[in-house]
mmCIF file of C-alpha atoms and ligand atoms in Angstrom:
data_model
loop_
_atom_site.group_PDB
_atom_site.id
_atom_site.type_symbol
_atom_site.label_atom_id
_atom_site.label_comp_id
_atom_site.label_asym_id
_atom_site.label_seq_id
_atom_site.Cartn_x
_atom_site.Cartn_y
_atom_site.Cartn_z
ATOM 1 C CA MET A 1 -58.110 -16.157 12.467
ATOM 2 C CA ARG A 2 -57.494 -16.346 16.204
ATOM 3 C CA LYS A 3 -59.870 -15.040 18.801
ATOM 4 C CA ALA A 4 -60.078 -14.920 22.546
ATOM 5 C CA ILE A 5 -62.884 -16.913 24.168
ATOM 6 C CA LEU A 6 -63.840 -17.558 27.776
ATOM 7 C CA CYS A 7 -63.267 -21.163 28.783
ATOM 8 C CA GLY A 8 -66.010 -22.680 30.918
ATOM 9 C CA MET A 9 -66.119 -21.221 34.414
ATOM 10 C CA THR A 10 -62.476 -20.136 34.506
ATOM 11 C CA PHE A 11 -61.751 -16.440 34.250
ATOM 12 C CA ALA A 12 -58.764 -16.868 32.002
ATOM 13 C CA PHE A 13 -59.017 -15.940 28.380
ATOM 14 C CA VAL A 14 -57.429 -18.588 26.188
ATOM 15 C CA LEU A 15 -56.280 -18.080 22.648
ATOM 16 C CA LEU A 16 -57.735 -20.741 20.412
ATOM 17 C CA ALA A 17 -58.317 -21.113 16.722
ATOM 18 C CA ALA A 18 -61.957 -20.434 15.943
ATOM 19 C CA GLY A 19 -64.044 -23.613 15.855
ATOM 20 C CA THR A 20 -61.864 -25.720 18.174
ATOM 21 C CA VAL A 21 -63.070 -27.029 21.517
ATOM 22 C CA CYS A 22 -61.975 -25.283 24.679
ATOM 23 C CA ALA A 23 -58.630 -26.785 25.704
ATOM 24 C CA GLN A 24 -59.113 -25.756 29.340
ATOM 25 C CA ALA A 25 -62.293 -27.780 29.684
ATOM 26 C CA LEU A 26 -60.945 -31.061 28.301
ATOM 27 C CA ARG A 27 -60.441 -33.839 30.824
ATOM 28 C CA PRO A 28 -59.877 -37.624 30.731
ATOM 29 C CA ASN A 29 -61.982 -39.988 32.896
ATOM 30 C CA ARG A 30 -65.261 -38.451 31.812
ATOM 31 C CA ILE A 31 -67.244 -41.544 30.823
ATOM 32 C CA ASP A 32 -70.286 -42.565 32.882
ATOM 33 C CA ILE A 33 -72.096 -45.882 32.533
ATOM 34 C CA LEU A 34 -75.591 -47.191 33.164
ATOM 35 C CA TYR A 35 -77.230 -50.602 32.810
ATOM 36 C CA ALA A 36 -80.917 -49.760 32.577
ATOM 37 C CA ALA A 37 -83.084 -52.673 33.749
ATOM 38 C CA PRO A 38 -84.933 -54.309 30.832
ATOM 39 C CA LYS A 39 -88.712 -54.162 30.721
ATOM 40 C CA THR A 40 -89.163 -57.598 29.173
ATOM 41 C CA GLU A 41 -88.291 -60.977 30.678
ATOM 42 C CA LYS A 42 -86.618 -62.227 27.519
ATOM 43 C CA LEU A 43 -83.901 -59.568 27.739
ATOM 44 C CA LYS A 44 -83.044 -60.374 31.349
ATOM 45 C CA PRO A 45 -80.417 -63.057 30.482
ATOM 46 C CA VAL A 46 -78.407 -60.672 28.298
ATOM 47 C CA TYR A 47 -78.788 -57.892 30.890
ATOM 48 C CA GLU A 48 -77.419 -60.267 33.554
ATOM 49 C CA LEU A 49 -74.621 -61.411 31.258
ATOM 50 C CA VAL A 50 -73.297 -57.935 30.416
ATOM 51 C CA ARG A 51 -73.532 -56.863 34.059
ATOM 52 C CA LYS A 52 -71.733 -59.978 35.266
ATOM 53 C CA GLU A 53 -69.033 -59.560 32.628
ATOM 54 C CA ARG A 54 -68.730 -55.852 33.560
ATOM 55 C CA VAL A 55 -68.941 -54.900 29.888
ATOM 56 C CA LEU A 56 -69.625 -51.199 30.469
ATOM 57 C CA GLU A 57 -66.900 -50.948 33.120
ATOM 58 C CA LYS A 58 -64.398 -52.453 30.672
ATOM 59 C CA VAL A 59 -65.427 -50.142 27.843
ATOM 60 C CA ARG A 60 -65.231 -47.168 30.195
ATOM 61 C CA ASP A 61 -61.746 -48.229 31.288
ATOM 62 C CA VAL A 62 -60.335 -48.371 27.820
ATOM 63 C CA LEU A 63 -61.902 -45.040 26.881
ATOM 64 C CA ARG A 64 -60.613 -43.195 29.961
ATOM 65 C CA PRO A 65 -57.863 -41.455 27.967
ATOM 66 C CA LEU A 66 -60.373 -39.547 25.794
ATOM 67 C CA ARG A 67 -60.137 -35.930 26.956
ATOM 68 C CA LEU A 68 -63.756 -34.806 26.706
ATOM 69 C CA PRO A 69 -65.313 -31.353 27.143
ATOM 70 C CA ARG A 70 -68.163 -32.868 29.191
ATOM 71 C CA ARG A 71 -69.224 -36.163 30.715
ATOM 72 C CA LEU A 72 -70.465 -38.797 28.269
ATOM 73 C CA LEU A 73 -72.937 -41.492 29.311
ATOM 74 C CA LEU A 74 -72.723 -45.006 27.843
ATOM 75 C CA LYS A 75 -75.875 -46.991 28.550
ATOM 76 C CA THR A 76 -77.483 -50.286 27.707
ATOM 77 C CA GLU A 77 -81.264 -50.446 27.556
ATOM 78 C CA ASP A 78 -84.372 -52.271 26.392
ATOM 79 C CA CYS A 79 -85.345 -50.714 23.047
ATOM 80 C CA GLY A 80 -88.780 -52.322 22.723
ATOM 81 C CA GLY A 81 -87.646 -54.868 20.129
ATOM 82 C CA ASP A 82 -85.301 -52.612 18.122
ATOM 83 C CA SER A 83 -81.848 -54.189 17.681
ATOM 84 C CA ASN A 84 -79.878 -50.980 17.412
ATOM 85 C CA ALA A 85 -77.286 -48.604 18.859
ATOM 86 C CA TRP A 86 -76.812 -44.852 18.507
ATOM 87 C CA TYR A 87 -75.353 -41.587 19.747
ATOM 88 C CA ASP A 88 -78.071 -38.953 19.984
ATOM 89 C CA GLY A 89 -76.045 -35.854 20.773
ATOM 90 C CA GLU A 90 -76.219 -36.608 24.505
ATOM 91 C CA ALA A 91 -75.460 -40.236 25.280
ATOM 92 C CA VAL A 92 -74.455 -43.493 23.620
ATOM 93 C CA THR A 93 -77.169 -46.148 23.797
ATOM 94 C CA VAL A 94 -76.707 -49.811 22.940
ATOM 95 C CA CYS A 95 -79.874 -51.904 22.980
ATOM 96 C CA TYR A 96 -80.026 -55.230 24.811
ATOM 97 C CA GLU A 97 -81.645 -56.562 21.633
ATOM 98 C CA PHE A 98 -78.438 -55.747 19.716
ATOM 99 C CA LEU A 99 -76.250 -57.385 22.376
ATOM 100 C CA ASP A 100 -78.556 -60.402 22.437
ATOM 101 C CA ASP A 101 -78.191 -60.776 18.648
ATOM 102 C CA ILE A 102 -74.399 -60.833 19.098
ATOM 103 C CA TRP A 103 -74.761 -63.504 21.790
ATOM 104 C CA LYS A 104 -77.168 -65.482 19.557
ATOM 105 C CA ALA A 105 -74.565 -65.541 16.778
ATOM 106 C CA ALA A 106 -71.736 -66.846 19.000
ATOM 107 C CA PRO A 107 -70.563 -70.351 18.056
ATOM 108 C CA ALA A 108 -70.061 -73.101 20.654
ATOM 109 C CA GLU A 109 -66.595 -73.953 19.302
ATOM 110 C CA THR A 110 -63.676 -72.071 17.762
ATOM 111 C CA THR A 111 -64.517 -71.247 14.132
ATOM 112 C CA PRO A 112 -62.601 -72.720 11.151
ATOM 113 C CA ALA A 113 -60.958 -69.275 10.799
ATOM 114 C CA GLY A 114 -59.624 -69.693 14.343
ATOM 115 C CA ILE A 115 -61.935 -67.245 16.152
ATOM 116 C CA ALA A 116 -62.585 -68.305 19.743
ATOM 117 C CA PRO A 117 -66.226 -68.177 20.963
ATOM 118 C CA ILE A 118 -65.369 -65.508 23.555
ATOM 119 C CA ASP A 119 -63.939 -63.281 20.813
ATOM 120 C CA THR A 120 -67.108 -63.517 18.722
ATOM 121 C CA LEU A 121 -68.760 -61.711 21.642
ATOM 122 C CA THR A 122 -65.971 -59.357 22.669
ATOM 123 C CA GLY A 123 -65.107 -58.144 19.143
ATOM 124 C CA PRO A 124 -68.601 -57.079 18.035
ATOM 125 C CA ILE A 125 -69.480 -55.659 21.482
ATOM 126 C CA ALA A 126 -66.266 -53.614 21.596
ATOM 127 C CA ASP A 127 -66.961 -52.498 18.029
ATOM 128 C CA VAL A 128 -70.475 -51.240 18.680
ATOM 129 C CA PHE A 129 -69.304 -49.131 21.632
ATOM 130 C CA PHE A 130 -66.155 -47.830 19.914
ATOM 131 C CA HIS A 131 -68.158 -47.034 16.763
ATOM 132 C CA GLU A 132 -70.821 -45.082 18.662
ATOM 133 C CA VAL A 133 -68.216 -43.316 20.786
ATOM 134 C CA GLY A 134 -66.592 -42.402 17.456
ATOM 135 C CA HIS A 135 -69.795 -40.537 16.504
ATOM 136 C CA ALA A 136 -69.795 -38.923 19.956
ATOM 137 C CA VAL A 137 -66.225 -37.628 19.782
ATOM 138 C CA PHE A 138 -66.640 -36.327 16.230
ATOM 139 C CA ASP A 139 -69.422 -34.213 17.708
ATOM 140 C CA LEU A 140 -67.744 -33.282 21.011
ATOM 141 C CA TRP A 141 -64.375 -32.464 19.448
ATOM 142 C CA LYS A 142 -65.907 -30.842 16.351
ATOM 143 C CA ILE A 143 -63.936 -33.150 14.076
ATOM 144 C CA PRO A 144 -64.377 -32.369 10.366
ATOM 145 C CA VAL A 145 -65.456 -35.589 8.631
ATOM 146 C CA LEU A 146 -64.840 -36.091 4.933
ATOM 147 C CA GLY A 147 -66.710 -39.002 3.418
ATOM 148 C CA ARG A 148 -69.399 -40.933 5.192
ATOM 149 C CA GLU A 149 -69.485 -40.528 8.944
ATOM 150 C CA GLU A 150 -70.442 -44.198 9.280
ATOM 151 C CA ASP A 151 -67.188 -45.212 7.590
ATOM 152 C CA ALA A 152 -65.261 -42.793 9.812
ATOM 153 C CA ALA A 153 -66.884 -44.295 12.936
ATOM 154 C CA ASP A 154 -65.918 -47.817 11.765
ATOM 155 C CA GLN A 155 -62.360 -46.599 11.205
ATOM 156 C CA PHE A 156 -62.273 -44.995 14.646
ATOM 157 C CA SER A 157 -63.246 -48.358 16.154
ATOM 158 C CA VAL A 158 -60.587 -50.269 14.207
ATOM 159 C CA ILE A 159 -57.847 -47.763 15.125
ATOM 160 C CA ILE A 160 -58.724 -48.157 18.825
ATOM 161 C CA MET A 161 -58.536 -51.958 18.438
ATOM 162 C CA LEU A 162 -55.147 -51.735 16.717
ATOM 163 C CA ASN A 163 -53.781 -49.834 19.714
ATOM 164 C CA PHE A 164 -54.056 -52.935 21.878
ATOM 165 C CA ARG A 165 -51.177 -55.349 22.428
ATOM 166 C CA ARG A 166 -50.701 -57.326 19.180
ATOM 167 C CA ASP A 167 -52.295 -60.583 20.345
ATOM 168 C CA GLU A 168 -55.326 -58.738 21.699
ATOM 169 C CA ALA A 169 -55.552 -56.503 18.628
ATOM 170 C CA ARG A 170 -55.717 -59.591 16.445
ATOM 171 C CA ARG A 171 -58.448 -61.163 18.582
ATOM 172 C CA LEU A 172 -60.479 -57.935 18.555
ATOM 173 C CA ILE A 173 -60.169 -57.501 14.786
ATOM 174 C CA MET A 174 -61.083 -61.131 14.084
ATOM 175 C CA GLY A 175 -64.057 -60.899 16.439
ATOM 176 C CA ASN A 176 -65.140 -57.619 14.883
ATOM 177 C CA ALA A 177 -65.013 -59.142 11.374
ATOM 178 C CA TYR A 178 -66.988 -62.180 12.606
ATOM 179 C CA GLN A 179 -70.152 -60.084 12.953
ATOM 180 C CA TYR A 180 -70.366 -59.806 9.148
ATOM 181 C CA LYS A 181 -69.972 -63.550 8.578
ATOM 182 C CA ASN A 182 -73.476 -64.156 7.233
ATOM 183 C CA ASP A 183 -72.962 -61.554 4.548
ATOM 184 C CA VAL A 184 -69.659 -62.870 3.269
ATOM 185 C CA LYS A 185 -70.087 -66.637 3.533
ATOM 186 C CA SER A 186 -71.491 -66.933 -0.012
ATOM 187 C CA ALA A 187 -69.550 -66.001 -3.130
ATOM 188 C CA SER A 188 -72.374 -63.697 -4.194
ATOM 189 C CA ILE A 189 -75.306 -61.977 -2.551
ATOM 190 C CA THR A 190 -78.517 -60.435 -3.755
ATOM 191 C CA MET A 191 -80.057 -57.477 -2.023
ATOM 192 C CA PRO A 192 -82.769 -54.938 -2.823
ATOM 193 C CA THR A 193 -81.409 -51.809 -4.516
ATOM 194 C CA HIS A 194 -82.730 -49.524 -1.774
ATOM 195 C CA LYS A 195 -80.329 -51.200 0.685
ATOM 196 C CA PHE A 196 -77.512 -49.352 -1.093
ATOM 197 C CA ALA A 197 -79.092 -46.066 -0.025
ATOM 198 C CA ASP A 198 -78.209 -46.837 3.587
ATOM 199 C CA GLU A 199 -75.863 -44.411 5.300
ATOM 200 C CA HIS A 200 -73.712 -47.411 6.303
ATOM 201 C CA GLY A 201 -71.653 -49.410 3.849
ATOM 202 C CA THR A 202 -73.029 -52.869 3.096
ATOM 203 C CA PRO A 203 -71.992 -55.496 5.664
ATOM 204 C CA SER A 204 -69.608 -57.048 3.117
ATOM 205 C CA GLN A 205 -67.922 -53.700 2.516
ATOM 206 C CA ARG A 206 -67.586 -53.105 6.240
ATOM 207 C CA PHE A 207 -66.060 -56.585 6.584
ATOM 208 C CA TYR A 208 -63.405 -55.924 3.935
ATOM 209 C CA ASN A 209 -62.711 -52.436 5.302
ATOM 210 C CA VAL A 210 -61.939 -53.878 8.766
ATOM 211 C CA LEU A 211 -59.601 -56.496 7.285
ATOM 212 C CA CYS A 212 -57.896 -53.987 4.996
ATOM 213 C CA ILE A 213 -57.115 -51.385 7.664
ATOM 214 C CA ALA A 214 -55.816 -54.123 9.999
ATOM 215 C CA TYR A 215 -53.689 -55.731 7.284
ATOM 216 C CA GLY A 216 -52.354 -52.319 6.230
ATOM 217 C CA ALA A 217 -51.392 -51.574 9.840
ATOM 218 C CA ASP A 218 -49.533 -54.842 10.401
ATOM 219 C CA PRO A 219 -49.031 -57.080 7.327
ATOM 220 C CA ALA A 220 -47.109 -59.626 9.417
ATOM 221 C CA LEU A 221 -49.827 -60.009 12.061
ATOM 222 C CA PHE A 222 -52.665 -60.111 9.532
ATOM 223 C CA GLY A 223 -50.831 -61.606 6.525
ATOM 224 C CA ASP A 224 -53.014 -64.723 6.595
ATOM 225 C CA PHE A 225 -55.999 -62.595 5.530
ATOM 226 C CA VAL A 226 -54.319 -62.370 2.123
ATOM 227 C CA SER A 227 -52.584 -65.756 1.912
ATOM 228 C CA SER A 228 -55.865 -67.506 2.746
ATOM 229 C CA GLY A 229 -57.690 -65.499 0.087
ATOM 230 C CA ILE A 230 -60.140 -63.849 2.516
ATOM 231 C CA LEU A 231 -58.869 -60.392 1.618
ATOM 232 C CA PRO A 232 -58.491 -60.208 -2.177
ATOM 233 C CA LYS A 233 -54.988 -59.284 -3.394
ATOM 234 C CA ASP A 234 -56.302 -56.385 -5.491
ATOM 235 C CA ARG A 235 -57.642 -54.686 -2.375
ATOM 236 C CA ALA A 236 -54.725 -55.738 -0.177
ATOM 237 C CA GLU A 237 -52.204 -53.914 -2.382
ATOM 238 C CA GLY A 238 -53.561 -50.554 -1.313
ATOM 239 C CA CYS A 239 -54.217 -51.350 2.345
ATOM 240 C CA GLU A 240 -50.969 -49.943 3.685
ATOM 241 C CA ASP A 241 -51.821 -46.588 2.078
ATOM 242 C CA GLU A 242 -55.411 -46.827 3.319
ATOM 243 C CA TYR A 243 -54.210 -47.496 6.844
ATOM 244 C CA LYS A 244 -51.648 -44.663 6.702
ATOM 245 C CA GLN A 245 -54.311 -42.217 5.564
ATOM 246 C CA VAL A 246 -56.667 -43.190 8.390
ATOM 247 C CA ALA A 247 -53.889 -43.221 10.997
ATOM 248 C CA TYR A 248 -52.695 -39.795 9.830
ATOM 249 C CA ALA A 249 -56.214 -38.357 10.070
ATOM 250 C CA PHE A 250 -56.687 -39.898 13.511
ATOM 251 C CA LYS A 251 -53.392 -38.527 14.812
ATOM 252 C CA THR A 252 -53.738 -35.096 13.235
ATOM 253 C CA LEU A 253 -57.365 -34.487 14.124
ATOM 254 C CA MET A 254 -57.706 -36.368 17.395
ATOM 255 C CA GLY A 255 -54.235 -37.031 18.816
ATOM 256 C CA ARG A 256 -54.320 -33.939 20.989
ATOM 257 C CA TYR A 257 -57.566 -35.049 22.597
ATOM 258 C CA ILE A 258 -56.136 -38.347 23.856
ATOM 259 C CA ASP A 259 -54.133 -38.688 27.052
ATOM 260 C CA ARG A 260 -51.316 -40.811 25.604
ATOM 261 C CA LYS A 261 -49.715 -41.598 28.942
ATOM 262 C CA LEU A 262 -52.983 -42.963 30.292
ATOM 263 C CA ALA A 263 -53.702 -44.840 27.050
ATOM 264 C CA ARG A 264 -50.379 -46.699 27.138
ATOM 265 C CA ARG A 265 -51.308 -48.296 30.466
ATOM 266 C CA LEU A 266 -54.738 -49.512 29.422
ATOM 267 C CA HIS A 267 -54.268 -51.601 26.307
ATOM 268 C CA HIS A 268 -52.883 -54.751 27.928
ATOM 269 C CA GLY A 269 -54.778 -57.702 29.365
ATOM 270 C CA TRP A 270 -58.162 -56.199 28.511
ATOM 271 C CA LEU A 271 -59.654 -59.327 26.975
ATOM 272 C CA ALA A 272 -60.831 -62.447 28.773
ATOM 273 C CA PRO A 273 -58.526 -65.466 28.255
ATOM 274 C CA VAL A 274 -58.995 -66.879 24.752
ATOM 275 C CA ASP A 275 -60.093 -70.295 26.089
ATOM 276 C CA ARG A 276 -62.776 -68.830 28.314
ATOM 277 C CA ARG A 277 -66.180 -70.242 27.339
ATOM 278 C CA PRO A 278 -68.979 -67.705 27.241
ATOM 279 C CA PRO A 279 -72.233 -69.016 28.769
ATOM 280 C CA LEU A 280 -74.472 -70.649 26.205
ATOM 281 C CA ARG A 281 -77.500 -68.587 25.347
ATOM 282 C CA GLN A 282 -80.797 -70.295 26.145
ATOM 283 C CA GLU A 283 -83.680 -69.456 23.815
ATOM 284 C CA PRO A 284 -86.101 -67.490 26.026
HETATM 285 ZN ZN1 ZN B 301 -72.888 -45.272 13.176
#
């Protein structure tokens, strides 16, 4: 059914399918950012670090092509000890505690898997923002989500990462996967049953999902995930189909909301040089 609706403050009636967002009101460059000052001393170093590294500015830059119906605020703040991140229907919030945990987990040297220290920061930080912005755009664009929204938000993040130049995409994916390292370093894990009730997949599942979608997108670039045995062959066999399904959903449901011309210019040289050493975190 088609119906005429009034778009924002314009006086033109636009024909749109019922339930879609108003095409007239959609614009790129609608992300705002805010570094809220932390209340506690111990979060000051991470606050200074993300400001100095212009983390929010960089995230805003890469998300410029999203054509949003309103402005969307991305902010970092002190969450009173809660290491978390969320989209609350208004803004995306990432806690300094969460960013500090990422910093805490960064190694001093390149990992045996070949992940540079800088990428162990960049990958998880990019992921938390892309994931939360995924929740935001599902809401703002009224995207129908089949399956768990948490999985869809993870997939949104991985698809954004795979749109970067190949060398940067690989660094982002490897850094993203690094955040789950503690959960996959042993051959088996034990966890309380109630943990499976969580709306998110388990960290191990999220780890394999990231690797699978990346491998399915580019088996040459990510072929070592399989040859090294990190991504089991049984799962890897279906990854091309898994990737195609996600990419098709992304393109079909969200392609029209992304300024492709703008996006093409932004996915190059976004990451810091791979040999750049992040500052070592001092225990407060
Ligand atoms: Zn989420």
